[in-house]
Coordinates of C-alpha atoms and ligand atoms in Angstrom, one line a residue:
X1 CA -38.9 -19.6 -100.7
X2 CA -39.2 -22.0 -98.0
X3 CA -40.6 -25.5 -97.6
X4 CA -43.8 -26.6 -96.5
X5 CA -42.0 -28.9 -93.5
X6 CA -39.3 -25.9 -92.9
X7 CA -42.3 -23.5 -92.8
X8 CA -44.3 -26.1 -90.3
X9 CA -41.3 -26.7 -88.2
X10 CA -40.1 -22.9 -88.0
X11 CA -43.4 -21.8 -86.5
X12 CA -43.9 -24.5 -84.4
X13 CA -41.0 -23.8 -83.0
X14 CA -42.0 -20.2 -82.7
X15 CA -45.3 -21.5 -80.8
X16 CA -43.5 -23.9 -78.4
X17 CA -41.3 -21.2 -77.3
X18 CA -43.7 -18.5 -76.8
X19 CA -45.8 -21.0 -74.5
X20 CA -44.3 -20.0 -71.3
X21 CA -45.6 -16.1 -72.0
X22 CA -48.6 -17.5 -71.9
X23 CA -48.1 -19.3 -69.1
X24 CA -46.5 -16.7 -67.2
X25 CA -50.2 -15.0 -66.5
X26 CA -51.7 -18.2 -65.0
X27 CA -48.6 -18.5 -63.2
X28 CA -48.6 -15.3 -61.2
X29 CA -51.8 -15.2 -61.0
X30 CA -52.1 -18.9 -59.3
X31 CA -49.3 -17.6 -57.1
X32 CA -50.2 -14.4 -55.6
X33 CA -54.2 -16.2 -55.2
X34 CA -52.4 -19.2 -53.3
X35 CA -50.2 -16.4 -51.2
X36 CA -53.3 -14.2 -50.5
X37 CA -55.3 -17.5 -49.7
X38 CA -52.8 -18.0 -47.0
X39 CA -52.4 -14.4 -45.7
X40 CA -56.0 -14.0 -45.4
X41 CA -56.7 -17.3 -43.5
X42 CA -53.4 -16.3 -41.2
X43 CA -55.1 -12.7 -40.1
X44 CA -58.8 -15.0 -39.3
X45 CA -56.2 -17.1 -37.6
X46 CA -55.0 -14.4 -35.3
X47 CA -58.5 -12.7 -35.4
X48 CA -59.4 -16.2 -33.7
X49 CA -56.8 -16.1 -31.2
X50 CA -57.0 -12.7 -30.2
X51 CA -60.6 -13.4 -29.4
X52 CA -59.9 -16.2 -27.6
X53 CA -57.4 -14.9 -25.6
X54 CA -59.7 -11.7 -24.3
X55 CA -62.5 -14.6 -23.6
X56 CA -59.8 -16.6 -21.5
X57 CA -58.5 -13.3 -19.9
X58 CA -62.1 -12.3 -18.9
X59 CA -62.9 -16.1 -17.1
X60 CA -59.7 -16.0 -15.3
X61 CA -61.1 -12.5 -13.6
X62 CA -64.2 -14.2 -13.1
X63 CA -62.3 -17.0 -11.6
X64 CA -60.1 -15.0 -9.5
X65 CA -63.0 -13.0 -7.8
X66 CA -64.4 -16.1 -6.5
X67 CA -61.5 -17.4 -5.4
X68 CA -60.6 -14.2 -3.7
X69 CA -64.3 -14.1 -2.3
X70 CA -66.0 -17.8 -2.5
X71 CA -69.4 -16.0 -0.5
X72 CA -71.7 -14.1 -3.4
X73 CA -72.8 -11.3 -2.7
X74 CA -71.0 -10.4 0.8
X75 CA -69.4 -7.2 1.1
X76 CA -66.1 -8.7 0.6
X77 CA -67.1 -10.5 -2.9
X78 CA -69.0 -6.9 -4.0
X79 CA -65.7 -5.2 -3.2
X80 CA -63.5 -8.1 -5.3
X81 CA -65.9 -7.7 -8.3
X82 CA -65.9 -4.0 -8.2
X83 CA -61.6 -4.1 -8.2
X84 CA -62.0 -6.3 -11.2
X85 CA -64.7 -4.5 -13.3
X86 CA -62.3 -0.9 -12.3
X87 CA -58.9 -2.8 -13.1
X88 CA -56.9 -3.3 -16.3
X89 CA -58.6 -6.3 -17.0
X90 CA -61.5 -6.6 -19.6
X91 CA -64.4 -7.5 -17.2
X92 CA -66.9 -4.7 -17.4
X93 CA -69.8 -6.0 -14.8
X94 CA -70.4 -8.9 -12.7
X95 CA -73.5 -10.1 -11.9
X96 CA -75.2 -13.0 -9.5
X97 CA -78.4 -14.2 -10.0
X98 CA -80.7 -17.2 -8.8
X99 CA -80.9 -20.0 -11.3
X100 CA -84.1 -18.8 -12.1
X101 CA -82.3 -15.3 -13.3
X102 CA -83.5 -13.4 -11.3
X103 CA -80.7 -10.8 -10.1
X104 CA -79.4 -11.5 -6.6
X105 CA -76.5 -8.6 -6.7
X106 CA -73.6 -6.8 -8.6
X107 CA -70.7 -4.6 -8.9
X108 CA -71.7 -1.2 -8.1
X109 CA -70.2 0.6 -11.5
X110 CA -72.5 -0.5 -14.1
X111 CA -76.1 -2.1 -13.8
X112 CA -76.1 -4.0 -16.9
X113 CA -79.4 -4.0 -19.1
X114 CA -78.6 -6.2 -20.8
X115 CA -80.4 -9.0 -23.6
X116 CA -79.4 -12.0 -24.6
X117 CA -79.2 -12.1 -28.5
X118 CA -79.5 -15.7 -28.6
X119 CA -80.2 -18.6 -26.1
X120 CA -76.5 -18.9 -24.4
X121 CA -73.8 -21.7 -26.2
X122 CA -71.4 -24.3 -24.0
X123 CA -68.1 -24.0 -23.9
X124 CA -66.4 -27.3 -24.5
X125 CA -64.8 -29.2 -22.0
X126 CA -65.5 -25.6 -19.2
X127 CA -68.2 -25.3 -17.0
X128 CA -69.3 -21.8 -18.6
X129 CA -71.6 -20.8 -20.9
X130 CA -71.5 -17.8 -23.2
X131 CA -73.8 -15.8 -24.9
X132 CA -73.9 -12.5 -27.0
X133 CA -75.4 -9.5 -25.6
X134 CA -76.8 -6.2 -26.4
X135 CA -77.8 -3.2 -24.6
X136 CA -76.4 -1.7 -21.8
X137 CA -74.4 1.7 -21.3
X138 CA -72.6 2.0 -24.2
X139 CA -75.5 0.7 -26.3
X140 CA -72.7 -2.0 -27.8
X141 CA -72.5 -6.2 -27.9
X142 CA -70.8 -7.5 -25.2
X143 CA -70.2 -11.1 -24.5
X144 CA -71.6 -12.6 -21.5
X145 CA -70.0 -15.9 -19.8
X146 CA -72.3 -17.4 -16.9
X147 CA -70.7 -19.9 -14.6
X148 CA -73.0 -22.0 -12.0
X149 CA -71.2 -21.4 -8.3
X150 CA -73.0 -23.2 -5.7
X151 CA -76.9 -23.2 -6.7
X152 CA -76.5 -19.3 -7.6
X153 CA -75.2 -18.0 -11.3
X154 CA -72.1 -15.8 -11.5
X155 CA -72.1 -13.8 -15.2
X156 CA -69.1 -11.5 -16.0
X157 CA -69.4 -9.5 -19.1
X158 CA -66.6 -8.6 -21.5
X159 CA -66.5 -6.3 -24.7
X160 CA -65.9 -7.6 -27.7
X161 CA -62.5 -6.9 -29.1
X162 CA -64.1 -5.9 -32.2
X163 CA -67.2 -4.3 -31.4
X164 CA -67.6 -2.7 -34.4
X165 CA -67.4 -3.5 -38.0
X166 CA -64.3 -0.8 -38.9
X167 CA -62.2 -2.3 -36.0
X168 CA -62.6 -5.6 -37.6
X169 CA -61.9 -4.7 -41.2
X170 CA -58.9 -3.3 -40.0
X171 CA -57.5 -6.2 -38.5
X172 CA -57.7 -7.8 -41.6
X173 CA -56.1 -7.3 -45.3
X174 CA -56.6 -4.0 -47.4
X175 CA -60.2 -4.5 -49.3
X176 CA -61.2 -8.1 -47.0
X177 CA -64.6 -7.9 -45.0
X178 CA -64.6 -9.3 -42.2
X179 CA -67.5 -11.0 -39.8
X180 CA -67.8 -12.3 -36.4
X181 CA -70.4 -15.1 -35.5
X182 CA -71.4 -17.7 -32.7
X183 CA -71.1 -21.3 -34.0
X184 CA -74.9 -21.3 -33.7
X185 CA -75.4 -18.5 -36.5
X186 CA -76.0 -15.8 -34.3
X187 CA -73.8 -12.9 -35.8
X188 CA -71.6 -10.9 -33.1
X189 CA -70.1 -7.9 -36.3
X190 CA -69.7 -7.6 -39.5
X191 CA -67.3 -5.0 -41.7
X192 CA -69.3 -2.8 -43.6
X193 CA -68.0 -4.6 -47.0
X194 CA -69.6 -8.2 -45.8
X195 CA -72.5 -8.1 -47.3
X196 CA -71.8 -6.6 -50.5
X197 CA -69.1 -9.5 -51.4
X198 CA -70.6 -12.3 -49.9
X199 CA -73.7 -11.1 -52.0
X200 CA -72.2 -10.4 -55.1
X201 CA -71.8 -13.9 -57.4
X202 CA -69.6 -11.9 -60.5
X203 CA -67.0 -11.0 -57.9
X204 CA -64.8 -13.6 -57.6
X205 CA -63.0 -13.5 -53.7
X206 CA -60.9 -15.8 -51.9
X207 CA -62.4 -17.0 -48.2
X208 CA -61.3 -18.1 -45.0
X209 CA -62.6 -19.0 -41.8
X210 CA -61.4 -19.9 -38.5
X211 CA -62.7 -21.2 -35.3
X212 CA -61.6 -19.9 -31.8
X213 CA -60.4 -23.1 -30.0
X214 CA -63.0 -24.4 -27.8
X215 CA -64.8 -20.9 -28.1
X216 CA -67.9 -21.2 -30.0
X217 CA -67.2 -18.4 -32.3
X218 CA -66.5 -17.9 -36.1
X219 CA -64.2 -15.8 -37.9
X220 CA -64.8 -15.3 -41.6
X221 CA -63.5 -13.2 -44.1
X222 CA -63.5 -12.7 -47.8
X223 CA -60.7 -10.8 -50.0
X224 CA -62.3 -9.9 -53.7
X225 CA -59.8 -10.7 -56.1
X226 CA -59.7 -7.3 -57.4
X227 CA -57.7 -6.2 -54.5
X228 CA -55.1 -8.7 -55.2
X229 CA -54.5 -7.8 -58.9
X230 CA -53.9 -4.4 -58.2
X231 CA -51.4 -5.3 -55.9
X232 CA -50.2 -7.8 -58.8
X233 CA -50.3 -5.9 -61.6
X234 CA -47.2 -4.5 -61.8
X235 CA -45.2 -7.8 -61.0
X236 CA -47.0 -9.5 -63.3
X237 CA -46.3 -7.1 -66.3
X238 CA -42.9 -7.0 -65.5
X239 CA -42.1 -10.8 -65.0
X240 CA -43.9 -11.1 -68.6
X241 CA -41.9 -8.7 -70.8
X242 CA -39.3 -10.8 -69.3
X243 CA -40.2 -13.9 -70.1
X244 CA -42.0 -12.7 -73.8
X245 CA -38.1 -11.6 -74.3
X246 CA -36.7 -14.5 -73.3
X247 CA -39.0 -16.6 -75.8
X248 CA -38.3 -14.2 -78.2
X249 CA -34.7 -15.2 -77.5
X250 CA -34.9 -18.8 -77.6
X251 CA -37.3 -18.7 -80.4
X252 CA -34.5 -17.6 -82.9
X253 CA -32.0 -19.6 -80.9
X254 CA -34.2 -22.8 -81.7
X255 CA -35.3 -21.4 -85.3
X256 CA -31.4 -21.3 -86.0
X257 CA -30.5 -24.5 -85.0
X258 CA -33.3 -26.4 -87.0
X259 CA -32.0 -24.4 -90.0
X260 CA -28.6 -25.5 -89.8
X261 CA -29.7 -28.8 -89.0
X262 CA -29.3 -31.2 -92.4
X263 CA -32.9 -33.4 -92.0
X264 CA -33.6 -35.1 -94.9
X265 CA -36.3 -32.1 -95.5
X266 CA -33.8 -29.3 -95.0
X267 CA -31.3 -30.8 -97.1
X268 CA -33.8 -32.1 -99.9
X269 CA -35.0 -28.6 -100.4
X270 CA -31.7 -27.2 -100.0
X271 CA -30.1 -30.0 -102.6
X272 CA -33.3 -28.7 -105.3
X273 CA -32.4 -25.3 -104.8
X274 CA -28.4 -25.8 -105.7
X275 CA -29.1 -28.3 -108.8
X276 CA -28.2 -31.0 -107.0
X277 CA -31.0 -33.1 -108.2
X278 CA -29.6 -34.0 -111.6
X279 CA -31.6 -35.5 -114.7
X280 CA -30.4 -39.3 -115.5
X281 CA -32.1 -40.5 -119.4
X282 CA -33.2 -44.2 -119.6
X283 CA -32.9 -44.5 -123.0
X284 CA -36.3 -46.2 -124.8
X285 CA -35.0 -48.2 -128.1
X286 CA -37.1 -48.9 -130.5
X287 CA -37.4 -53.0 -130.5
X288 CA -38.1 -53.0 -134.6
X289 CA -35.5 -50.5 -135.7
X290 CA -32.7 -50.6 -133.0
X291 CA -33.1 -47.0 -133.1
X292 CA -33.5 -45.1 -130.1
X293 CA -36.7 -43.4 -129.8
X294 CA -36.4 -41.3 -126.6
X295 CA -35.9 -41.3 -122.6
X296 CA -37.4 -41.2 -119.6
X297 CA -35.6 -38.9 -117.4
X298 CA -35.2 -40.3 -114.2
X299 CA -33.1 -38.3 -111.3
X300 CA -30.3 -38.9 -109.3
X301 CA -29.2 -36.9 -106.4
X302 CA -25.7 -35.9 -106.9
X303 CA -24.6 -34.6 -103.1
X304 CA -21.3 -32.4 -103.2
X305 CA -18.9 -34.6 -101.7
X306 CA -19.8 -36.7 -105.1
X307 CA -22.2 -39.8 -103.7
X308 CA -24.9 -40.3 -105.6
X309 CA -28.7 -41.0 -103.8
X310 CA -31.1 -43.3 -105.6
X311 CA -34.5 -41.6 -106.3
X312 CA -35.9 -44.7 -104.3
X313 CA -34.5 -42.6 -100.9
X314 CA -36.2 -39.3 -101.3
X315 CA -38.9 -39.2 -104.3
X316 CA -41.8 -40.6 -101.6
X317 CA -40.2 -38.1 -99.1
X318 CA -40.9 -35.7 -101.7
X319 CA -43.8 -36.5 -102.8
X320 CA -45.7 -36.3 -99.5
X321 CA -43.8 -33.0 -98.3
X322 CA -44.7 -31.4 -102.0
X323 CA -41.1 -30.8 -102.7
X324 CA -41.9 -32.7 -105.6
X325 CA -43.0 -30.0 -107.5
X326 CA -40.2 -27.3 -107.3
X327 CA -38.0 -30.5 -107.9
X328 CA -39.6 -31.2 -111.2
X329 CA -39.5 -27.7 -112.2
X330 CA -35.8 -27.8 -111.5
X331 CA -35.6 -31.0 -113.7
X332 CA -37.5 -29.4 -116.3
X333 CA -34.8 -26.8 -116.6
X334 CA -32.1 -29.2 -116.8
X335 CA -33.6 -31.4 -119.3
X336 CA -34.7 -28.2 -121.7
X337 CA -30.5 -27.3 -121.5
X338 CA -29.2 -31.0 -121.9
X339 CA -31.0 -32.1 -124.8
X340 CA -32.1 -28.8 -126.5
X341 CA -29.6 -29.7 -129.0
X342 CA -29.9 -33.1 -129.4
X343 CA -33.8 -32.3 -129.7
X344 CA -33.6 -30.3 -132.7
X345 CA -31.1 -33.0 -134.1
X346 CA -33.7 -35.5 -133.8
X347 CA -37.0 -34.6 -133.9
X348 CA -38.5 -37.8 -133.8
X349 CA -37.1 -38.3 -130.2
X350 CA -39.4 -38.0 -127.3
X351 CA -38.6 -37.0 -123.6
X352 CA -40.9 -38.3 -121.0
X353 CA -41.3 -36.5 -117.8
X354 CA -42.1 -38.1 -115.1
X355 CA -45.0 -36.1 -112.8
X356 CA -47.0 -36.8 -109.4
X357 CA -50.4 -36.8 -108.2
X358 CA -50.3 -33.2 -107.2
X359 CA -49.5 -31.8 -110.6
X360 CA -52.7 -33.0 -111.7
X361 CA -54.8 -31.2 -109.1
X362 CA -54.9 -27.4 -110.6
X363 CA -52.9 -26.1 -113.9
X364 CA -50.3 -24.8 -112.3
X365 CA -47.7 -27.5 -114.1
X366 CA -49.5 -26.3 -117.7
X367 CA -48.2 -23.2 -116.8
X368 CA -44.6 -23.9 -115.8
X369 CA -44.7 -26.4 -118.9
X370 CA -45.1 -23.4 -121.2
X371 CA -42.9 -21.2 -120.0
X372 CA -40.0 -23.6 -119.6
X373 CA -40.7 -25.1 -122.9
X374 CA -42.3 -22.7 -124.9
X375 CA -39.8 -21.3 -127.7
X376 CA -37.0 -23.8 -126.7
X377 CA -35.1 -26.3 -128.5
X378 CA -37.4 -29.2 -127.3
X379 CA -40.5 -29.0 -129.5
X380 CA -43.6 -29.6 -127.3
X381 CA -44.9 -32.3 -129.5
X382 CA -41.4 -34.4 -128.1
X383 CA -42.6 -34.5 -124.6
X384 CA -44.7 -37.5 -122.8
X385 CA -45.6 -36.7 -119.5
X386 CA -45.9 -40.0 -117.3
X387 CA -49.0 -40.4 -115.0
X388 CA -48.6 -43.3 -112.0
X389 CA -51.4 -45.6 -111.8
X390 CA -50.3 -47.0 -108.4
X391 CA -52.5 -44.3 -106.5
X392 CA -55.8 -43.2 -108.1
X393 CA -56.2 -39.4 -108.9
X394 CA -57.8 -38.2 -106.3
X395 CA -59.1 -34.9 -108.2
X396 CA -60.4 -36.6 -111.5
X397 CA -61.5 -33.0 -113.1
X398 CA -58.5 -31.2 -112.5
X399 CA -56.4 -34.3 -113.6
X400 CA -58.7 -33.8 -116.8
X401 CA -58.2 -30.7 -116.9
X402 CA -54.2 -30.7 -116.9
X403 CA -54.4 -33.5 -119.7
X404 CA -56.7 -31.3 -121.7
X405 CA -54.2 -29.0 -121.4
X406 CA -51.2 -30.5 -121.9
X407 CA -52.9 -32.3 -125.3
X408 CA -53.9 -28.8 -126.2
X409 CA -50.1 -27.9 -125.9
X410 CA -48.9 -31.3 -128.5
X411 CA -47.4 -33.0 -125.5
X412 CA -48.2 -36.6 -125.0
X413 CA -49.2 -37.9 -121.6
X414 CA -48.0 -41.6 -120.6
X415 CA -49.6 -44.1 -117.6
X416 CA -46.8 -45.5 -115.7
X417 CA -46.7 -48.4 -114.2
X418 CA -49.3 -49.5 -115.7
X419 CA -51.3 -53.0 -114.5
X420 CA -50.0 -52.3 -111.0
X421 CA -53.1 -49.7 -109.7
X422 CA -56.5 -50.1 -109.5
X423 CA -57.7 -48.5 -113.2
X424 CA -59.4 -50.2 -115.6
X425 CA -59.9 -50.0 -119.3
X426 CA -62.9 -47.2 -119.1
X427 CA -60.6 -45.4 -116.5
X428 CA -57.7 -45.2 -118.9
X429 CA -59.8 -44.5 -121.8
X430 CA -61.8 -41.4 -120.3
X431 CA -58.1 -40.1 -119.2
X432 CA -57.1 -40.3 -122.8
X433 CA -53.9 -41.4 -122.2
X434 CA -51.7 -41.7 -125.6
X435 CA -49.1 -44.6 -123.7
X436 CA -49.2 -47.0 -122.0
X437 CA -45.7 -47.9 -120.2
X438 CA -46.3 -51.8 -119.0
X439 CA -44.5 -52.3 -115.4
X440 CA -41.5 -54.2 -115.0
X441 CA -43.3 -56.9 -112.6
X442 CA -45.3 -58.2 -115.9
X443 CA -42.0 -58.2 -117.9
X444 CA -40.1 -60.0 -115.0
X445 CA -42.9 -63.0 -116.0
X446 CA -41.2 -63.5 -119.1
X447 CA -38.7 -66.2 -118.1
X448 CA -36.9 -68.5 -120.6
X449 CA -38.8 -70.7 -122.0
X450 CA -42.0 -68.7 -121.5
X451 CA -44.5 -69.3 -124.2
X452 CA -47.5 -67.0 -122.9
X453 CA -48.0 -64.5 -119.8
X454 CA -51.7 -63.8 -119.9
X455 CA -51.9 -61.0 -118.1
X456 CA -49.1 -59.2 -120.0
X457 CA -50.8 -60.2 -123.3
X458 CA -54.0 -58.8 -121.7
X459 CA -52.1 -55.6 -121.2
X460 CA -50.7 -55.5 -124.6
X461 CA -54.1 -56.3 -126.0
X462 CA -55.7 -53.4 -124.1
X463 CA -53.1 -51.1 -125.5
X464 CA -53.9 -52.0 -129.0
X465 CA -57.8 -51.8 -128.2
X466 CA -57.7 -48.4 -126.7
X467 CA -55.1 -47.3 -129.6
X468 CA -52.4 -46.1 -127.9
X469 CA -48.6 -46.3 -127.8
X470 CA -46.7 -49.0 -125.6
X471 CA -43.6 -49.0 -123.7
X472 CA -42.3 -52.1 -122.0
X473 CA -40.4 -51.6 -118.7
X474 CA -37.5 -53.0 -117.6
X475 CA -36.1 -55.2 -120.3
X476 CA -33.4 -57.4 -119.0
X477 CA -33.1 -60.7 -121.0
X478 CA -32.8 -61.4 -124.4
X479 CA -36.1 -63.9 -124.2
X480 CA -38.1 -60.8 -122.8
X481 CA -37.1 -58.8 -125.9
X482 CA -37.7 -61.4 -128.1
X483 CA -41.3 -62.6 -126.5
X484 CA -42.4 -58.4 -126.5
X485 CA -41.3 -58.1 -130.2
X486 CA -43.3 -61.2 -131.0
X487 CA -46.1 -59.5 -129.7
X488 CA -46.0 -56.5 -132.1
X489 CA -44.7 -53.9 -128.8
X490 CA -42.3 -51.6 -130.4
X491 CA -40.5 -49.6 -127.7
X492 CA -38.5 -50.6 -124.4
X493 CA -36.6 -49.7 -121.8
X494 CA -34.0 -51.3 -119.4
X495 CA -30.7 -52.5 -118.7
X496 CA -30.6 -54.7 -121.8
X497 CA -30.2 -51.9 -123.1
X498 CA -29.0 -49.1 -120.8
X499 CA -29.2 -47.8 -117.2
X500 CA -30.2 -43.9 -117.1
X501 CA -27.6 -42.1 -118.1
X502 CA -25.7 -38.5 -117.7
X503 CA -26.6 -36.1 -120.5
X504 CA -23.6 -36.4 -122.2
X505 CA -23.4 -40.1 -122.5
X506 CA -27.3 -40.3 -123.3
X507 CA -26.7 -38.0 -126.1
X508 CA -23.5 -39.4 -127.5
X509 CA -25.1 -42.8 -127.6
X510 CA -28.3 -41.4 -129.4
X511 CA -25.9 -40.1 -132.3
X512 CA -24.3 -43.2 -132.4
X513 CA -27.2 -45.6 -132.5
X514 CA -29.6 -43.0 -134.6
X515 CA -26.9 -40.6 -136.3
X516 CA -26.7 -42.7 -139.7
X517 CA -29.7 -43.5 -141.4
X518 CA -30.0 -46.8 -142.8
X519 CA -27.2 -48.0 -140.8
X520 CA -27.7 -51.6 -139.5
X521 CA -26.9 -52.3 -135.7
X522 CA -25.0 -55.5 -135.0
X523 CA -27.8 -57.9 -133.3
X524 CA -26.9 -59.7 -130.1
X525 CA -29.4 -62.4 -130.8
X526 CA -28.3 -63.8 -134.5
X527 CA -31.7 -65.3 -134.9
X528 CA -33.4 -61.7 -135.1
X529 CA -31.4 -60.2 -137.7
X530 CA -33.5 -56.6 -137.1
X531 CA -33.1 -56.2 -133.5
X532 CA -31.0 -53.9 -131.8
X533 CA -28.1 -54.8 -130.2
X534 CA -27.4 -54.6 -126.4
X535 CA -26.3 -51.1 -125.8
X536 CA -23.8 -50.5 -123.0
X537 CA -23.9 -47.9 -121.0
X538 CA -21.8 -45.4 -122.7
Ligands
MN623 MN1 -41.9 -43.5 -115.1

């Protein structure tokens, strides 16, 4: 059985060091999008440049036939135009016309037919013009670039390196569609998947676009993200069984080393576990007959290399990480084999256990009550349990409940500290408390000389009006002991009389003070011949 803060810390461990696993999916997935991202904007890069180089290739022809042949139209400038349209370069036709348009001559291979898709575009910083074209022979787009010579118009039309749809999906990445358009909107070609992806919302795709230098054409394309994670898939499953071992790994690395690590948790729950939270008895003497009349236990923590912790160092600790309850238990146990013995000896002595506020939220501590106590040596009618007031009860029925039960039992139940919280006489009295154990800070008021400490009387008198038992904590002087026996309180506790003690010197001074009836103690204070003496520790 583990801790609540061993438990918290082992699993979030366990959560911290499976993170990356799940980080590993985002991861790859961010990285092949952003390398995808850049290979598809490189191909419309190079889509772009290849088209710009066939439009430069097909204006230097243009340029070169006019060069070669400045005069349109004579029979040396038809014969120039025809070796360009039949050579290696990608000039199909050229044509002259008037300004007007109207045709003035051209090569003799191909009459174009041809219709301008769209009113023709500029070309930055040239004096040509270009426009899209359809028609003609082959029925296909062609581009046209027109450039004014003299007061006539010189046109020399060029395929399109793409002229159709599958050419252009197959310049670009496996499952991308691809399209082609003037700046002006006019589309040139489109790949057969363009329209289904660019229609599509649910399918997520990564785009690019590019921009033929001073051409005024477009290149888009779109890759669906689909196409990328089956390319991914396999990566990505491998790379996280990887790192899902690794985590594993350095889980139980981690989960190790917080183990072995002594924090105050670890070693608190460790120190319950091996005993070493040891029962101390405050003996409480009873002011009238010097006898003593029970204990408190109190712990100690005695650590193995023999130091001893004050409960002032870990009982809030344990209280707030819930250790406090398998601590108690373990008390219990200790306390049922220490006094057992003495218990049946005396059965007028009383043990008083202290508990915390979470014993009084469900009847779990009834239970363990019973079956530590039940049919032992330590009569249930000899134990107090001790309630703090210093934090209100946060589940009033269930602490009810447990003090229902523990009445029900014969065990007494004892408010600690009392005067320090926030109760008040109807709250103590509906608790049905049967003590009423007076903090030391009211006993501290007693100082010599003191003649009255009102609110310690007030205290004393509430005792007496709601009928129940009192115990005065820590007793020091001999005024104190005087001024509280004055004051009809009975029992007390403190180091006038003794510290908390080991078991064995508890009991052996319980013999010695209450193993002879009738025995008279020797007084410290000769004016109060039936006092008890000062007890030393034993
Ligand atoms: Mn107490």
């Amino acid at each position: 059985m583990h801790s609540k803060p061993l438990r918290a810390v082992t699993i979030a461990v366990g959560i911290v060091a499976l993170l990356p696993v799940l980080a590993v999916g985002p991861l790859l997935d961010y990285h092949a999008r952003s390398d995808a991202q850049a290979m598809v904007q490189a191909r419309t890069d190079d889509l772009a440049r290849r088209i710009k180089a066939g439009a430069d290739a097909a204006l230097a022809t243009l340029d070169s036939v006019l060069v070669r042949a400045p005069a349109l139209c004579s029979p040396s400038f038809v014969a120039a135009a025809q070796a360009a349209v039949e050579g290696a370069g990608l000039v199909r036709a050229i044509v002259v016309s008037e300004a007007t348009g109207a045709p003035v001559c051209q090569d003799a291979a191909t009459p174009p037919d041809l219709t301008e898709l769209a009113p023709p575009l500029a070309i930055p910083g040239r004096s040509e013009q270009v426009a899209v074209v359809s028609g003609g022979v082959a029925g296909t787009s062609m581009l046209k670039f027109t450039k004014p010579f003299g007061s006539r118009l010189v046109a020399a039309y060029a395929p399109l390196l793409f002229s159709d749809g599958d050419e252009l999906a197959a310049a670009l990445p496996e499952g991308a569609a691809g399209r082609i358009a003037l700046t002006n909107g006019v589309v040139v070609v489109t790949s057969a998947a363009w329209d289904s992806l660019s229609a599509t919302a649910a399918e997520p795709v990564l785009s690019a676009a590019s921009i033929s230098g001073e051409l005024p054409f477009r290149i888009s394309a779109l890759l669906p993200l689909s196409a990328l994670a089956a390319e991914s898939r396999f990566a990505h499953v491998t790379i996280s069984v990887l790192v899902l071992l690794l985590s594993i790994a350095l889980a139980a690395l981690a989960i190790g080393v917080v183990r072995r690590t002594r924090l105050p948790a670890f070693e608190l729950e460790r120190a319950i576990r091996a005993g070493e939270i040891r029962p101390y008895y405050q003996p409480v003497v009873n002011l009238v007959t010097g006898r003593v009349s029970g204990c408190e236990v109190l712990c100690r923590w005695e650590r193995r290399d023999g130091t001893v912790v004050s409960p002032s160092a870990f009982i809030d600790y344990a209280e707030t990480t819930g250790l406090a309850i398998p601590m108690t238990l373990s008390l219990m146990k200790q306390v049922r084999e220490d006094l057992g013995e003495l218990c049946v000896e005396q059965p007028e002595l009383t043990v008083s256990i202290n508990l915390f506020d979470k014993h009084f939220s469900d009847s779990r501590v009834l239970d363990d009550v019973r079956s530590i106590f039940g049919g032992s040596r330590i009569g249930f009618n000899q134990l107090v349990f001790e309630i703090t007031e210093r934090h209100p009860l946060d589940r009033i029925t269930e602490a009810h409940g447990v003090i229902a039960g523990l009445h029900k039992l014969g065990a007494r139940v004892a408010m600690d500290d009392t005067g320090t919280g926030h109760s008040n006489l109807a709250y103590l009295q509906t608790l049905g408390v049967d003590v009423l154990k007076i903090d030391r800070i009211f006993i501290d008021m007693i100082l010599p000389g003191t003649t009255a400490v009102p609110v310690l009387d007030g205290l004393i008198r509430m005792a007496r009006d709601l009928n129940t038992d009192v115990v005065a904590e820590g007793v020091e002087t001999e005024e104190q002991l005087h001024y509280l026996r004055a004051r009809g309180v009975t029992d007390a506790q403190g180091y006038l009389f003794a510290p908390a003690l080991r078991a064995e010197a508890y009991c052996r001074l319980v013999r010695a003070l209450n193993g002879a009836r009738g025995q008279k103690l020797a007084f410290s204070s000769s004016d109060s011949p039936d006092a008890p003496a000062a007890i030393s520790a034993a």
